[in-house]
Short mmCIF file of C-alpha atoms in Angstrom, two decimals:
data_model
loop_
_atom_site.label_atom_id
_atom_site.label_comp_id
_atom_site.label_asym_id
_atom_site.label_seq_id
_atom_site.Cartn_x
_atom_site.Cartn_y
_atom_site.Cartn_z
CA MET A 1 12.85 -18.79 14.13
CA PRO A 2 10.38 -16.90 16.37
CA ALA A 3 7.84 -19.08 18.15
CA LYS A 4 4.64 -19.73 16.27
CA VAL A 5 1.65 -17.66 17.40
CA GLU A 6 -1.63 -19.42 18.08
CA VAL A 7 -4.90 -18.55 16.33
CA VAL A 8 -8.07 -19.01 18.39
CA ASP A 9 -11.08 -20.56 16.67
CA ALA A 10 -14.14 -18.55 17.71
CA ARG A 11 -16.12 -21.78 18.15
CA SER A 12 -13.85 -22.67 21.07
CA VAL A 13 -14.67 -19.43 22.92
CA THR A 14 -17.62 -19.97 25.25
CA HIS A 15 -17.72 -16.44 26.62
CA PHE A 16 -16.42 -13.00 25.65
CA ASP A 17 -15.52 -10.91 28.67
CA ALA A 18 -16.11 -7.62 26.85
CA VAL A 19 -17.59 -6.53 23.53
CA ALA A 20 -16.91 -3.28 21.65
CA ASP A 21 -17.38 -1.95 18.15
CA VAL A 22 -13.66 -1.36 17.66
CA LEU A 23 -10.82 -2.97 19.58
CA VAL A 24 -7.44 -1.20 19.53
CA VAL A 25 -4.42 -3.26 20.60
CA GLY A 26 -1.60 -0.98 21.75
CA LEU A 27 -1.83 2.65 22.84
CA GLY A 28 1.08 4.53 21.35
CA CYS A 29 0.48 7.34 18.88
CA ALA A 30 -1.02 5.08 16.19
CA GLY A 31 -3.35 3.36 18.64
CA ALA A 32 -4.41 6.66 20.18
CA ALA A 33 -5.17 8.11 16.75
CA ALA A 34 -7.17 5.02 15.79
CA ALA A 35 -9.17 5.12 19.01
CA ILE A 36 -9.91 8.84 18.74
CA GLU A 37 -11.05 8.57 15.14
CA ALA A 38 -13.22 5.51 15.71
CA ALA A 39 -14.88 7.19 18.69
CA SER A 40 -15.38 10.36 16.64
CA CYS A 41 -17.31 8.23 14.16
CA GLY A 42 -19.66 7.10 16.92
CA ALA A 43 -18.11 3.72 17.62
CA GLN A 44 -17.79 2.17 21.06
CA VAL A 45 -14.04 1.74 21.44
CA LEU A 46 -11.99 -0.44 23.75
CA ALA A 47 -8.22 0.10 23.79
CA ILE A 48 -5.85 -2.28 25.54
CA GLU A 49 -2.24 -1.61 26.49
CA ARG A 50 0.25 -4.13 27.87
CA ALA A 51 2.10 -1.51 29.94
CA SER A 52 0.69 0.33 32.93
CA GLY A 53 -0.09 3.36 30.78
CA GLY A 54 -0.26 4.46 27.17
CA GLY A 55 2.58 6.08 25.28
CA GLY A 56 4.87 3.31 24.08
CA THR A 57 7.87 4.23 21.95
CA SER A 58 6.10 7.40 20.80
CA ALA A 59 6.38 8.87 24.30
CA LEU A 60 10.14 8.20 24.30
CA SER A 61 10.72 9.75 20.88
CA GLY A 62 11.60 13.21 19.67
CA GLY A 63 7.96 13.69 18.78
CA VAL A 64 8.70 14.95 15.26
CA ILE A 65 5.78 14.58 12.84
CA TYR A 66 6.50 14.54 9.10
CA LEU A 67 3.82 16.74 7.52
CA GLY A 68 3.73 19.12 4.58
CA GLY A 69 1.85 20.29 1.56
CA GLY A 70 1.49 23.83 2.92
CA THR A 71 0.52 23.49 6.57
CA ARG A 72 -0.35 26.53 8.65
CA LEU A 73 2.96 26.12 10.48
CA GLN A 74 5.00 26.02 7.27
CA LYS A 75 3.32 29.19 6.05
CA ALA A 76 3.82 30.95 9.39
CA CYS A 77 7.54 30.18 9.16
CA GLY A 78 7.75 31.58 5.62
CA PHE A 79 7.96 28.35 3.61
CA GLU A 80 5.99 27.35 0.55
CA ASP A 81 5.09 23.71 0.04
CA SER A 82 2.50 21.74 -1.88
CA PRO A 83 1.14 18.19 -1.82
CA GLU A 84 2.77 17.60 -5.21
CA GLU A 85 6.26 18.64 -4.08
CA MET A 86 5.91 16.53 -0.94
CA TYR A 87 4.75 13.61 -3.10
CA LYS A 88 7.69 13.98 -5.51
CA TYR A 89 10.14 13.96 -2.62
CA LEU A 90 8.69 10.90 -0.89
CA MET A 91 8.38 8.96 -4.13
CA ALA A 92 12.05 9.63 -4.83
CA ALA A 93 13.21 8.95 -1.28
CA CYS A 94 11.20 5.87 -0.33
CA GLY A 95 13.09 3.19 -2.18
CA PRO A 96 12.81 1.47 -5.54
CA ARG A 97 9.21 0.31 -5.01
CA PRO A 98 7.41 3.06 -3.06
CA ASP A 99 3.78 2.60 -2.08
CA GLU A 100 2.41 5.19 -4.48
CA THR A 101 -1.22 4.91 -3.36
CA ARG A 102 -0.54 5.45 0.32
CA ILE A 103 2.07 8.15 -0.31
CA ARG A 104 -0.35 10.08 -2.53
CA ILE A 105 -3.14 10.01 0.08
CA TYR A 106 -0.73 10.97 2.84
CA CYS A 107 0.54 13.98 0.93
CA GLU A 108 -2.87 15.16 -0.26
CA GLN A 109 -4.33 15.05 3.25
CA SER A 110 -1.26 16.13 5.21
CA VAL A 111 -2.53 19.68 5.82
CA GLU A 112 -5.76 18.30 7.29
CA HIS A 113 -3.76 15.91 9.43
CA PHE A 114 -1.76 18.81 10.91
CA GLU A 115 -5.02 20.53 11.82
CA TRP A 116 -6.15 17.30 13.49
CA PHE A 117 -3.12 17.44 15.79
CA VAL A 118 -3.93 21.04 16.64
CA ALA A 119 -7.51 20.02 17.41
CA GLN A 120 -6.19 17.42 19.87
CA GLY A 121 -4.41 20.20 21.75
CA VAL A 122 -0.87 19.66 20.43
CA PRO A 123 0.94 23.06 20.43
CA PHE A 124 3.39 24.14 17.72
CA LYS A 125 5.60 27.22 17.97
CA PRO A 126 5.71 29.07 14.62
CA VAL A 127 9.51 29.31 14.53
CA PHE A 128 11.88 27.52 12.14
CA TYR A 129 14.99 25.82 13.59
CA PRO A 130 17.74 26.30 10.96
CA HIS A 131 20.84 24.68 12.38
CA TYR A 132 20.57 21.01 11.40
CA SER A 133 18.00 18.43 10.43
CA GLY A 134 16.31 16.01 12.79
CA GLU A 135 15.19 16.90 16.28
CA PRO A 136 15.80 20.49 17.50
CA PRO A 137 17.00 20.98 21.10
CA THR A 138 14.76 24.05 21.34
CA ASP A 139 10.97 24.40 21.39
CA ASP A 140 10.93 25.62 17.78
CA GLY A 141 8.15 24.05 15.75
CA LEU A 142 9.57 23.43 12.27
CA VAL A 143 12.77 21.75 11.08
CA PHE A 144 14.19 20.00 8.06
CA SER A 145 13.97 16.35 9.06
CA GLY A 146 15.07 14.47 5.95
CA ASN A 147 17.11 14.79 2.76
CA GLU A 148 15.10 17.56 1.14
CA GLU A 149 18.09 19.93 0.87
CA ALA A 150 20.62 17.25 -0.11
CA TYR A 151 21.49 15.80 -3.50
CA PRO A 152 19.82 14.20 -5.41
CA PHE A 153 16.50 15.09 -3.79
CA SER A 154 16.98 18.85 -3.90
CA SER A 155 17.01 18.59 -7.69
CA LEU A 156 13.90 16.37 -7.84
CA ALA A 157 11.52 18.31 -5.59
CA LYS A 158 11.43 21.81 -4.17
CA PRO A 159 12.93 21.58 -0.65
CA ALA A 160 10.70 22.48 2.28
CA PRO A 161 11.03 21.69 5.99
CA ARG A 162 8.41 19.13 7.01
CA GLY A 163 9.43 18.18 10.53
CA HIS A 164 6.61 19.52 12.74
CA VAL A 165 7.65 19.47 16.40
CA PRO A 166 5.37 19.92 19.44
CA GLN A 167 6.33 22.97 21.50
CA ILE A 168 8.67 21.80 24.22
CA PRO A 169 12.50 21.89 24.41
CA GLY A 170 14.23 18.59 23.64
CA GLN A 171 12.34 15.33 23.28
CA ALA A 172 8.73 16.19 22.42
CA GLY A 173 7.27 12.67 22.34
CA GLY A 174 6.09 12.85 25.93
CA LEU A 175 4.11 16.03 25.33
CA LEU A 176 2.64 14.64 22.13
CA MET A 177 1.39 11.50 23.85
CA LYS A 178 0.09 13.46 26.84
CA LYS A 179 -2.15 15.44 24.49
CA LEU A 180 -3.27 12.40 22.48
CA LEU A 181 -4.06 10.33 25.57
CA ALA A 182 -6.05 13.23 27.01
CA SER A 183 -8.04 13.27 23.79
CA VAL A 184 -8.58 9.51 24.04
CA GLU A 185 -10.10 10.08 27.45
CA ARG A 186 -12.26 13.00 26.25
CA HIS A 187 -13.65 10.84 23.48
CA GLY A 188 -14.91 8.26 25.96
CA VAL A 189 -12.62 5.43 24.93
CA GLU A 190 -12.41 2.63 27.48
CA VAL A 191 -8.76 1.88 28.24
CA ARG A 192 -7.48 -1.29 29.91
CA THR A 193 -3.82 -1.24 30.87
CA ASP A 194 -1.62 -4.15 31.99
CA THR A 195 -3.49 -6.19 29.40
CA ARG A 196 -1.53 -8.09 26.79
CA ALA A 197 -2.99 -9.63 23.62
CA ASP A 198 -1.43 -12.93 22.57
CA ALA A 199 -3.76 -14.31 19.89
CA LEU A 200 -6.45 -13.26 17.44
CA VAL A 201 -9.88 -14.87 17.51
CA VAL A 202 -11.13 -15.87 14.05
CA GLY A 203 -14.66 -16.85 13.04
CA GLY A 204 -15.62 -19.68 10.74
CA ASP A 205 -15.76 -17.31 7.77
CA GLY A 206 -12.15 -16.21 8.34
CA ARG A 207 -13.07 -12.87 9.88
CA VAL A 208 -11.05 -11.60 12.84
CA ILE A 209 -13.61 -10.98 15.57
CA GLY A 210 -11.54 -10.48 18.70
CA VAL A 211 -8.42 -11.13 20.73
CA ARG A 212 -7.28 -13.32 23.57
CA VAL A 213 -5.60 -11.36 26.34
CA ARG A 214 -3.84 -11.88 29.64
CA SER A 215 -4.00 -9.47 32.56
CA PHE A 216 -2.32 -10.20 35.89
CA GLY A 217 -2.19 -13.89 35.02
CA GLU A 218 -5.86 -14.13 34.07
CA ARG A 219 -6.94 -15.05 30.55
CA ALA A 220 -9.87 -13.29 28.87
CA PHE A 221 -11.46 -12.92 25.44
CA LEU A 222 -12.49 -9.57 23.95
CA ARG A 223 -14.90 -9.25 21.03
CA ALA A 224 -14.88 -6.60 18.27
CA ARG A 225 -18.00 -6.06 16.17
CA GLY A 226 -16.33 -3.95 13.48
CA GLY A 227 -12.63 -4.66 13.62
CA VAL A 228 -9.42 -5.24 15.54
CA ILE A 229 -6.66 -2.65 15.01
CA LEU A 230 -3.11 -3.80 15.77
CA THR A 231 -0.87 -0.94 16.88
CA THR A 232 1.62 -2.80 19.06
CA GLY A 233 4.83 -1.34 17.62
CA GLY A 234 7.74 -2.90 15.74
CA PHE A 235 10.11 -5.73 16.66
CA ILE A 236 13.45 -4.13 17.49
CA ASN A 237 13.37 -5.67 21.00
CA ASN A 238 12.74 -9.21 19.81
CA GLN A 239 16.19 -10.72 19.30
CA GLU A 240 14.87 -13.76 17.45
CA MET A 241 12.88 -11.68 14.98
CA VAL A 242 15.78 -9.29 14.43
CA ALA A 243 18.12 -12.23 13.82
CA THR A 244 15.65 -13.81 11.40
CA PHE A 245 14.41 -10.81 9.46
CA ALA A 246 16.83 -7.91 10.03
CA PRO A 247 20.18 -9.32 11.17
CA LEU A 248 22.15 -6.18 10.27
CA LEU A 249 20.17 -4.22 12.87
CA ALA A 250 21.66 -6.47 15.55
CA GLN A 251 24.94 -4.60 15.01
CA CYS A 252 23.37 -1.29 16.12
CA LYS A 253 24.25 -0.32 19.68
CA PHE A 254 21.13 1.67 20.50
CA ARG A 255 17.73 0.15 19.87
CA VAL A 256 15.00 2.76 19.76
CA GLY A 257 11.90 1.19 21.24
CA ALA A 258 9.84 0.47 24.31
CA GLU A 259 9.83 -2.98 25.86
CA GLY A 260 6.65 -3.78 23.95
CA ASP A 261 8.36 -3.49 20.57
CA ASP A 262 8.64 -7.26 20.41
CA GLY A 263 6.74 -7.92 17.17
CA SER A 264 3.67 -9.40 18.87
CA GLY A 265 1.20 -7.64 16.59
CA ILE A 266 3.15 -8.53 13.47
CA ARG A 267 3.28 -12.18 14.49
CA MET A 268 -0.43 -12.28 15.32
CA GLY A 269 -1.20 -10.82 11.91
CA MET A 270 1.06 -13.27 10.11
CA ALA A 271 -0.61 -16.14 11.95
CA VAL A 272 -3.94 -15.34 10.26
CA GLY A 273 -2.44 -15.05 6.77
CA ALA A 274 -1.24 -11.45 6.63
CA ALA A 275 1.79 -10.62 4.52
CA ALA A 276 4.79 -8.96 6.17
CA ILE A 277 6.96 -6.78 3.93
CA ASN A 278 10.27 -4.90 4.13
CA MET A 279 11.12 -6.84 7.26
CA HIS A 280 14.86 -6.39 6.71
CA MET A 281 14.63 -2.61 6.79
CA GLY A 282 15.12 -0.27 9.70
CA SER A 283 15.68 3.37 10.44
CA VAL A 284 19.40 3.62 11.16
CA SER A 285 20.76 6.93 12.44
CA LEU A 286 24.45 7.79 12.16
CA PRO A 287 24.72 11.39 13.39
CA ILE A 288 28.05 12.92 12.39
CA ILE A 289 26.80 16.42 13.26
CA PRO A 290 26.54 18.76 15.11
CA PRO A 291 28.72 20.69 14.61
CA LYS A 292 27.91 21.15 10.93
CA LYS A 293 31.57 21.80 10.22
CA LEU A 294 32.12 18.04 10.26
CA GLN A 295 30.17 17.75 7.00
CA LYS A 296 33.30 19.13 5.33
CA GLY A 297 35.02 15.80 6.00
CA ILE A 298 34.53 12.65 3.94
CA LEU A 299 33.03 9.31 4.94
CA VAL A 300 34.94 6.30 3.67
CA ASP A 301 34.37 2.55 3.94
CA ARG A 302 36.73 -0.33 4.74
CA HIS A 303 38.14 -0.06 1.21
CA GLY A 304 39.05 3.60 1.65
CA GLN A 305 36.31 4.60 -0.77
CA ARG A 306 33.90 7.46 -0.31
CA PHE A 307 30.24 6.31 -0.57
CA ILE A 308 27.84 9.22 0.05
CA ASN A 309 27.47 13.00 0.21
CA GLU A 310 28.23 13.86 3.81
CA ASP A 311 25.60 16.61 4.01
CA ALA A 312 22.84 14.00 3.76
CA TYR A 313 20.37 13.40 6.61
CA TYR A 314 21.82 11.20 9.35
CA GLY A 315 19.28 8.47 8.62
CA ARG A 316 20.53 8.20 5.06
CA LEU A 317 24.14 8.13 6.28
CA GLY A 318 23.32 5.28 8.65
CA GLU A 319 21.29 3.40 6.07
CA TYR A 320 24.11 3.53 3.52
CA ALA A 321 26.83 2.72 6.04
CA LEU A 322 24.99 -0.29 7.49
CA TYR A 323 23.16 -1.79 4.53
CA ARG A 324 25.73 -1.10 1.82
CA HIS A 325 28.98 -1.19 3.78
CA ASP A 326 28.23 -3.51 6.71
CA GLY A 327 28.66 -0.75 9.25
CA HIS A 328 32.28 0.01 8.37
CA ALA A 329 32.76 3.76 8.02
CA TYR A 330 35.24 6.45 9.06
CA LEU A 331 34.96 10.23 8.88
CA PHE A 332 38.24 11.60 7.52
CA LEU A 333 39.13 15.18 8.52
CA ASP A 334 42.04 17.56 8.41
CA ASN A 335 43.14 20.02 11.08
CA GLU A 336 40.88 22.78 9.71
CA THR A 337 37.72 20.67 9.58
CA PHE A 338 38.22 18.65 12.76
CA GLU A 339 36.04 19.32 15.78
CA ARG A 340 34.71 17.12 18.54
CA PRO A 341 31.25 15.83 17.55
CA ALA A 342 28.28 16.36 19.85
CA VAL A 343 27.67 12.61 19.76
CA GLU A 344 30.90 11.36 21.28
CA ARG A 345 32.95 8.92 19.22
CA GLU A 346 36.52 7.68 19.28
CA ILE A 347 39.33 8.90 17.07
CA ALA A 348 40.18 5.79 15.08
CA ALA A 349 43.41 7.11 13.59
CA VAL A 350 45.60 10.20 13.42
CA GLY A 351 48.64 11.03 11.34
CA GLU A 352 50.75 13.75 9.79
CA THR A 353 49.98 12.32 6.35
CA VAL A 354 46.99 10.69 4.70
CA GLU A 355 49.11 7.57 4.28
CA GLU A 356 49.66 7.31 8.04
CA VAL A 357 45.90 7.47 8.69
CA GLU A 358 45.30 4.92 5.97
CA ARG A 359 47.86 2.55 7.47
CA GLU A 360 46.54 2.97 11.02
CA LEU A 361 42.99 2.16 9.85
CA GLY A 362 44.20 -0.94 8.03
CA LEU A 363 42.83 0.22 4.68
CA PRO A 364 44.22 -1.10 1.38
CA PRO A 365 47.52 0.65 0.54
CA GLY A 366 46.95 3.76 -1.54
CA SER A 367 43.15 3.60 -1.31
CA LEU A 368 42.53 6.53 1.03
CA GLN A 369 45.30 8.55 -0.58
CA ARG A 370 43.65 8.24 -4.01
CA THR A 371 40.22 9.02 -2.56
CA VAL A 372 41.42 12.16 -0.78
CA ALA A 373 43.42 13.34 -3.80
CA LEU A 374 40.40 13.01 -6.10
CA TYR A 375 38.11 14.71 -3.60
CA ASN A 376 40.55 17.59 -3.07
CA GLU A 377 40.96 18.14 -6.80
CA HIS A 378 37.22 18.69 -7.25
CA ALA A 379 36.63 20.43 -3.91
CA ALA A 380 39.15 23.11 -4.90
CA ARG A 381 36.75 23.96 -7.74
CA GLY A 382 33.67 23.78 -5.50
CA GLN A 383 32.49 20.59 -7.17
CA ASP A 384 31.55 17.07 -6.10
CA PRO A 385 30.83 15.11 -9.30
CA GLN A 386 30.76 11.82 -7.41
CA PHE A 387 28.03 12.50 -4.85
CA GLY A 388 26.84 16.09 -5.22
CA LYS A 389 27.70 17.50 -1.81
CA ALA A 390 26.67 21.16 -1.60
CA PRO A 391 29.48 23.64 -2.39
CA GLU A 392 29.32 25.26 1.06
CA TRP A 393 30.68 22.03 2.56
CA LEU A 394 33.42 21.45 -0.01
CA VAL A 395 36.99 22.29 1.03
CA PRO A 396 40.23 20.51 0.16
CA LEU A 397 41.45 18.40 3.07
CA VAL A 398 45.12 19.41 3.02
CA HIS A 399 46.01 20.71 6.49
CA PRO A 400 47.84 18.20 8.75
CA PRO A 401 47.50 16.56 11.10
CA PHE A 402 44.74 14.35 9.74
CA ALA A 403 42.30 12.21 11.70
CA ALA A 404 39.56 9.66 11.20
CA LEU A 405 36.58 9.43 13.53
CA ASP A 406 35.26 5.95 14.21
CA CYS A 407 31.83 5.64 12.54
CA THR A 408 31.67 1.84 12.63
CA THR A 409 28.84 -0.03 14.30
CA SER A 410 31.31 -1.35 16.87
CA GLY A 411 32.70 2.07 17.78
CA SER A 412 29.89 4.52 17.15
CA LEU A 413 26.25 5.22 17.93
CA TYR A 414 23.88 3.65 15.45
CA ALA A 415 20.30 4.17 16.64
CA ALA A 416 17.84 1.77 15.04
CA PHE A 417 14.22 0.71 14.95
CA THR A 418 12.35 -1.52 12.54
CA LEU A 419 10.38 -0.29 9.53
CA GLY A 420 9.03 -3.58 8.20
CA GLY A 421 5.66 -4.92 9.21
CA LEU A 422 2.27 -6.05 8.03
CA ARG A 423 1.25 -5.10 4.54
CA THR A 424 -1.66 -2.68 4.66
CA GLY A 425 -3.93 -0.78 2.31
CA PRO A 426 -4.88 2.91 2.37
CA ASN A 427 -7.46 2.37 5.12
CA GLY A 428 -5.14 0.36 7.32
CA GLU A 429 -6.69 -2.91 6.20
CA VAL A 430 -4.25 -5.78 6.63
CA LEU A 431 -3.49 -7.57 3.36
CA THR A 432 -2.40 -11.06 2.38
CA ALA A 433 0.42 -11.78 -0.06
CA ASP A 434 -2.23 -11.81 -2.81
CA GLY A 435 -3.40 -8.33 -1.86
CA GLU A 436 -6.68 -9.50 -0.35
CA ALA A 437 -7.86 -7.92 2.89
CA VAL A 438 -7.93 -10.06 6.03
CA PRO A 439 -11.55 -9.44 7.12
CA GLY A 440 -11.88 -7.54 10.38
CA LEU A 441 -8.16 -6.82 10.79
CA PHE A 442 -6.38 -3.47 10.58
CA ALA A 443 -2.88 -2.27 11.52
CA ALA A 444 -0.97 1.00 11.83
CA GLY A 445 2.24 2.41 13.26
CA ARG A 446 5.24 0.15 13.20
CA THR A 447 3.08 -2.96 13.31
CA ALA A 448 2.44 -2.00 9.68
CA ALA A 449 5.20 -1.55 7.11
CA SER A 450 6.32 2.07 6.97
CA LEU A 451 5.80 4.37 4.02
CA ALA A 452 9.56 4.88 4.06
CA ALA A 453 11.55 1.66 3.92
CA PRO A 454 14.16 2.65 2.81
CA GLY A 455 14.33 6.44 2.73
CA TYR A 456 13.20 7.23 6.26
CA ALA A 457 13.02 10.83 7.48
CA SER A 458 12.47 11.90 11.08
CA GLY A 459 8.76 12.13 11.78
CA ILE A 460 7.46 9.67 9.21
CA SER A 461 6.84 6.98 11.84
CA ILE A 462 4.61 9.23 13.95
CA GLY A 463 3.22 10.82 10.80
CA ASP A 464 2.15 7.71 8.95
CA GLY A 465 1.29 5.89 12.18
CA THR A 466 -1.25 8.49 13.25
CA PHE A 467 -2.53 9.18 9.74
CA PHE A 468 -3.23 5.56 8.84
CA GLY A 469 -4.23 4.85 12.43
CA ARG A 470 -7.01 7.39 11.97
CA ARG A 471 -8.04 5.83 8.67
CA ALA A 472 -8.06 2.37 10.26
CA GLY A 473 -10.21 3.65 13.13
CA ARG A 474 -12.65 5.20 10.70
CA ALA A 475 -12.81 2.07 8.54
CA ALA A 476 -13.38 -0.21 11.54
CA ALA A 477 -16.12 2.09 12.83
CA LEU A 478 -17.85 2.09 9.44
CA ALA A 479 -17.54 -1.70 9.30
CA THR A 480 -19.47 -1.86 12.58
CA ARG A 481 -22.38 -0.02 11.00
CA ALA A 482 -22.33 -2.27 7.95
CA LEU A 483 -22.36 -5.42 10.05
CA THR A 484 -25.06 -4.39 12.54
#
């Protein structure tokens, strides 16, 4: 089990080295948004960051922001969307127990949130990238970034692209954070880098009133009049926490996260009674495309059984492969559908017959043969009654030689980060297991549980992190007024 985190009794603190209205712990996108919003509300804000500069995992990311409801960018690219269609999609995608309250607010205020990014100086090119979902390699500003076009979601909500991408080719996270950090500075936020929080300070009434920090070996105490906002990231780089809460993620070869994604904020919150939810869940990417041609193949598990529509978003492919099939998957192709994938992976088997591929993979005798025969029968009619793959990707796999690409966790790229975290309300207030707010404590970003766990789409982490970071900043600033 992860080491227990200390809680500091305020009565033991003889001196606070600094006092602010709002104290933000961690300066990635969620922390920056919280600091900007709190300062905009007139609060005196102090932000601390354990690294030598702000940015965190957000700066290393693709920078995609999941927004919709009819943003200016969507309209400029010729797409219609509404808060209701966005809401219907997220409610369907985000697992069996979606957070309806937070999803509703997020969708209803998504257009305003896009305008907030524009106001911070984040540029968006009004061009749609049509080639595949996720992160475009160009500087185009809009992309499908989830399962909106794939079954069953395309039948439940009107598809619309909602991946809003800052205008720069390739990874846009650096540009996004550059603009947000510049706004933090413009808003007069005091920033202390190389400063790591290791404990919350709690008053006699149970209210969180500050944090204990270390900077260059020196210990200090910082006081917050209105609230402490934890935005320290997730826990993908804490092996003990991953082993305890999300052991399947340990199989993933590529962990998406900065060094600071060690769960410190989550553990500090839990130490003062906060509930942590969905801790087993992560975003798990299994990119089988580009090229899109590979979607014409079929993904099978260790039993030779197909388990998903292959035209689904790569996060859904990874989620299903890891959580439902323990990371055992192969992409079966024939000579007409085979092509080298952009994300390099090994050829696990090749043969002149389906039986030869089946035998080389060590699958149960006859299993892959039956799966391929059934698939081919329906594909010849342009149908996929099992999983609903779109007709444009349905072709019988009948042209030898046949091959299977290795899509297992041991032989393929699975990129993962955590989605579980502290339970929070619509204003970022941290909640106990009973649903009561922990006084003075807020959280956002991956320190808080994601809107989408499961059901992640590219851009939701930056989207919900900044959106609820802003709401936490506003709530903490208003709490300052109420308490002074």
